[in-house]
Short mmCIF file of C-alpha atoms in Angstrom, two decimals:
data_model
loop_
_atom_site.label_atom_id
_atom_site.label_comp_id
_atom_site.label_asym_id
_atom_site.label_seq_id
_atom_site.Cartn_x
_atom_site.Cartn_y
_atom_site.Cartn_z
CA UNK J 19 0.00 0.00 0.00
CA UNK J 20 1.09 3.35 -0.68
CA UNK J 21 0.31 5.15 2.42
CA UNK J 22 -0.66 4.81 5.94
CA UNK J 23 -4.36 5.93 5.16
CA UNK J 24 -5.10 2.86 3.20
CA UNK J 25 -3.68 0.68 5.56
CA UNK J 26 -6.18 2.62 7.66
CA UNK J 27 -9.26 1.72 5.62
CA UNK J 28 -8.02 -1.61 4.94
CA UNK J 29 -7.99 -2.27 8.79
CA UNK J 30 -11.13 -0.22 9.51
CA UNK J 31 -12.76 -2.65 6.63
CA UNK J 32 -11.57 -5.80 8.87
CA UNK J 33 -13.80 -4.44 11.44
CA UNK J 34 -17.00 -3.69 9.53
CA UNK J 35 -16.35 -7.45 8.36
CA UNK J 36 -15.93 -8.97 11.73
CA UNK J 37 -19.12 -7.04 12.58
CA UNK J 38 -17.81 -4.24 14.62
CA UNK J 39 -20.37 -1.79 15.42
CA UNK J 40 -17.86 1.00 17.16
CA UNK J 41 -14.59 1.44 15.33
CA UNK J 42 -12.08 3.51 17.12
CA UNK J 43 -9.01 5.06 15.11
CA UNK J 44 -6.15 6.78 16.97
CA UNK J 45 -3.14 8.75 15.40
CA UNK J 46 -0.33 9.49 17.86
CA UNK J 47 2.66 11.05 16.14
CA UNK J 48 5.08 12.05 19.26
CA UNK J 49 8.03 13.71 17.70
CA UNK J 50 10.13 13.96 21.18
CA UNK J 51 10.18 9.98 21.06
CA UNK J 52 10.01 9.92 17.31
CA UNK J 53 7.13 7.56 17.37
CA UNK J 54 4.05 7.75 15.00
CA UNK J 55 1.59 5.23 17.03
CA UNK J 56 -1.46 3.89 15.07
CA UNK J 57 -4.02 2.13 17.34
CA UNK J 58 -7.32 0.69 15.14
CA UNK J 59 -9.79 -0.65 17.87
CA UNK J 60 -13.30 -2.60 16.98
CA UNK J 61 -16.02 -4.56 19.41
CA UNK J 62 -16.45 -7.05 17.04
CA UNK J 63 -16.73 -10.50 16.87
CA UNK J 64 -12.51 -10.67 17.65
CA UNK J 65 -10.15 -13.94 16.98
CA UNK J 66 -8.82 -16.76 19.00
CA UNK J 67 -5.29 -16.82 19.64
CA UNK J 68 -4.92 -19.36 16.36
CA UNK J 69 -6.80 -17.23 13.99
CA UNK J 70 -4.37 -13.85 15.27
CA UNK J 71 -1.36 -15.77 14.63
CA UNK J 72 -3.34 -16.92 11.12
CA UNK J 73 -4.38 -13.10 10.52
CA UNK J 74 -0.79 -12.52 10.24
CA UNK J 75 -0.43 -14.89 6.97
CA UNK J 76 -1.19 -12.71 3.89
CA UNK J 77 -2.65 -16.56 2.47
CA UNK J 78 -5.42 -16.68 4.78
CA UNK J 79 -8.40 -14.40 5.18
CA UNK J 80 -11.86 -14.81 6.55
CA UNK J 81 -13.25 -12.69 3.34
CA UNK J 82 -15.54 -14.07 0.88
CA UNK J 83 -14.56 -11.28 -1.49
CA UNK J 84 -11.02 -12.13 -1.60
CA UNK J 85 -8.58 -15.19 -1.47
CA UNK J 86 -5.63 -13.23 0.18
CA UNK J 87 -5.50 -11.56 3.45
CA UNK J 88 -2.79 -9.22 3.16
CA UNK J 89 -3.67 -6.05 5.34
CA UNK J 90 -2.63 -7.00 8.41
CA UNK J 91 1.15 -8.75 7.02
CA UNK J 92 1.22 -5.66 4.60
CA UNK J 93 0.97 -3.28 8.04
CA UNK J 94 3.39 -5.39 9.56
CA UNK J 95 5.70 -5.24 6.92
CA UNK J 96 5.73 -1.18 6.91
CA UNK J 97 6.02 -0.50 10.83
CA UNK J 98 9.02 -3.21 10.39
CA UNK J 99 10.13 -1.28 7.60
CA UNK J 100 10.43 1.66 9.68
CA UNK J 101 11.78 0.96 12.58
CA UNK J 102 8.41 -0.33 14.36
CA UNK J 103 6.08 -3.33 14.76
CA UNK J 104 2.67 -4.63 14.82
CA UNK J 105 0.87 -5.89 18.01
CA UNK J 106 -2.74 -7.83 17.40
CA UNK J 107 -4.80 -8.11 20.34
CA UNK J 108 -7.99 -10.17 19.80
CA UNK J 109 -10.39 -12.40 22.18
CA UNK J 110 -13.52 -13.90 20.63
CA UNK J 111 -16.46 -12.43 21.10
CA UNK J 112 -14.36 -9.10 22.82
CA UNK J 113 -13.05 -7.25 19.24
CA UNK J 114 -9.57 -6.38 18.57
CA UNK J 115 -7.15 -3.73 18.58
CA UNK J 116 -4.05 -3.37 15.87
CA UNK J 117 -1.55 -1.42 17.25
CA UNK J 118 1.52 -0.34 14.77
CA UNK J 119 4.26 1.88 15.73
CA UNK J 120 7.00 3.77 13.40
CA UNK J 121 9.84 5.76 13.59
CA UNK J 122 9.37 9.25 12.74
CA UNK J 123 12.03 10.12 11.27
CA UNK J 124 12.83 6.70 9.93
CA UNK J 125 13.18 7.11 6.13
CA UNK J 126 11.21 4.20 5.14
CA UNK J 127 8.17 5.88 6.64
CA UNK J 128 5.66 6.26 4.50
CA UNK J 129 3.33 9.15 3.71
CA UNK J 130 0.16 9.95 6.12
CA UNK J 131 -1.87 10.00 3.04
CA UNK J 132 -5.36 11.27 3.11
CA UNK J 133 -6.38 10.86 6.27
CA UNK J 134 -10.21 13.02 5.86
CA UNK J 135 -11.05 10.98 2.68
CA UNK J 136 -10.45 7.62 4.47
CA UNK J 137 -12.41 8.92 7.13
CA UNK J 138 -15.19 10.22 4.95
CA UNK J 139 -15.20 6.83 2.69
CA UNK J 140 -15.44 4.88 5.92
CA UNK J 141 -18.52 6.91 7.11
CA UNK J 142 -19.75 7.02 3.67
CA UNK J 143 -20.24 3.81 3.21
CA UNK J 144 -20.72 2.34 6.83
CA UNK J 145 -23.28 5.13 8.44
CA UNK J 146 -24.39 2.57 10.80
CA UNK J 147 -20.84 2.07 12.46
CA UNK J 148 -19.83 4.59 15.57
CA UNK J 149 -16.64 6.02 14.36
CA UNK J 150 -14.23 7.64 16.20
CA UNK J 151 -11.09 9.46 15.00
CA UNK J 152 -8.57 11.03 17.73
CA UNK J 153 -5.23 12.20 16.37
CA UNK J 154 -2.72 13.83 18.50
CA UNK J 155 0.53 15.44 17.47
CA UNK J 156 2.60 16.54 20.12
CA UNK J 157 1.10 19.02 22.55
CA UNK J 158 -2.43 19.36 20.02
CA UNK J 159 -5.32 16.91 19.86
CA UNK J 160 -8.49 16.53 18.01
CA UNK J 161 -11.31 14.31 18.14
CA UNK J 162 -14.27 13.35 16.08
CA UNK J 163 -17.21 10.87 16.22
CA UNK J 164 -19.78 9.93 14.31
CA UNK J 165 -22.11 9.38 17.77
CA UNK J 166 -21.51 13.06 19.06
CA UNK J 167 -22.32 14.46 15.07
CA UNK J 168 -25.92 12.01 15.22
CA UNK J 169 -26.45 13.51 18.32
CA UNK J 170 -25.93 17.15 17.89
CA UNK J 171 -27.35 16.71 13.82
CA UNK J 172 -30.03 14.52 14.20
CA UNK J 173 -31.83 15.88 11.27
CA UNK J 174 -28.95 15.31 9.16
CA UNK J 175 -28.17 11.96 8.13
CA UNK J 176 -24.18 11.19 8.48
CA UNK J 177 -23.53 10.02 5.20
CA UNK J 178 -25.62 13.20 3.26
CA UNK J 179 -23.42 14.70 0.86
CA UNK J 180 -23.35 18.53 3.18
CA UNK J 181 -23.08 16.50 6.60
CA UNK J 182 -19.47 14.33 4.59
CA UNK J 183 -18.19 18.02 3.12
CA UNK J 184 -18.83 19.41 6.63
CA UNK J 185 -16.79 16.58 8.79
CA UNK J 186 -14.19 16.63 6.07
CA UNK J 187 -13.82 20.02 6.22
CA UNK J 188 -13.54 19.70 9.85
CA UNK J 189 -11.00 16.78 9.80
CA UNK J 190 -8.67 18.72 7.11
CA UNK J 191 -8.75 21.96 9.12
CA UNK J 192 -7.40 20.02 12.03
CA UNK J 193 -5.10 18.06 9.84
CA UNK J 194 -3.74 21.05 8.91
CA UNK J 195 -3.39 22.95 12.41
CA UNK J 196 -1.16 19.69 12.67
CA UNK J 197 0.90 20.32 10.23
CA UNK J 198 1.66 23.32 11.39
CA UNK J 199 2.44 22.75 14.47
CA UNK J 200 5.27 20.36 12.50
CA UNK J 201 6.47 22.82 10.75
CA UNK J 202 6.73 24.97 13.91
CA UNK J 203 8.15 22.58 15.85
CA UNK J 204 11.02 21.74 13.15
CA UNK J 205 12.01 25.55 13.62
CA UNK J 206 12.57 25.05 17.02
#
């Protein structure tokens, strides 16, 4: 995959698939320990210590739509690549949570991508799924969930074309108070 986002949707898919009704996806880029944490955490139907070890192999996947499984040994492969690894936590009927970890300044990092359109495309097409997005970035946070937007739009329906070019426009202003605070930071 070309950048961390679509390892991000891949992932996030997993859930929907293992059906995951709350899908939590955390962003923690920590320049002081030059560590990028990503965290993808779902309540559904989670694995058995043999299947985790099995979710690992990019030959084996629980999808009908596919004959490879190769998100989770893709991921692997890039925090590896970049100084990091992959942790899988998973209990059946409990969920599970992917945690990968990089160097920051490794240079085999690869690009954030679009972060707000893989958020958008996962609330696009999976309205019924609580999303939440937290990203943090040294000393600034953000947070967004689909729950708290239902609740404070509830005329709106999440995946209506105004309500997706409002929380994108939301997710890319804070994506971009971000990378500021990079750029600031690097002046330092």
């Amino acid at each position: 995959m070309e950048d961390l986002s679509l390892h991000i949707l891949d992932i996030a898919e997993n859930s929907v698939e293992a059906g995951a009704t709350v899908v939590k996806i955390s962003l923690i880029e920590d320049r002081r320990a030059d560590l990028l944490t990503l965290e993808i955490q779902d309540n559904g139907r989670g694995m058995n210590p043999e299947e985790c070890q099995r979710a690992l192999n990019p030959f084996y996947t629980t999808r009908t739509t596919r004959r490879f499984g190769f998100g989770l040994p893709f991921l692997k492969e890039a925090c590896e690549a970049a100084g990091g690894h992959l942790t899988l936590e998973s209990a059946a009927g409990q969920g599970t949570r992917v945690t990968a970890t990089f160097r920051l300044s490794h240079l085999d990092l690869k690009p954030m991508g679009d972060i707000a359109l893989t958020i958008i495309t996962l609330i696009a097409g999976h309205p019924e799924i609580e999303w939440h997005y937290y990203h943090r970035k040294n000393d600034f946070e953000f947070t967004f969930s689909t729950r708290e937007f239902k609740e404070n739009y509830p005329e709106i329906a999440i995946n209506h074309p105004e309500a997706l070019k409002a929380i994108r426009n939301h997710i890319d202003k804070n994506l971009s108070i971000l990378r500021r605070e990079h750029d600031r930071g690097q002046s330092l």
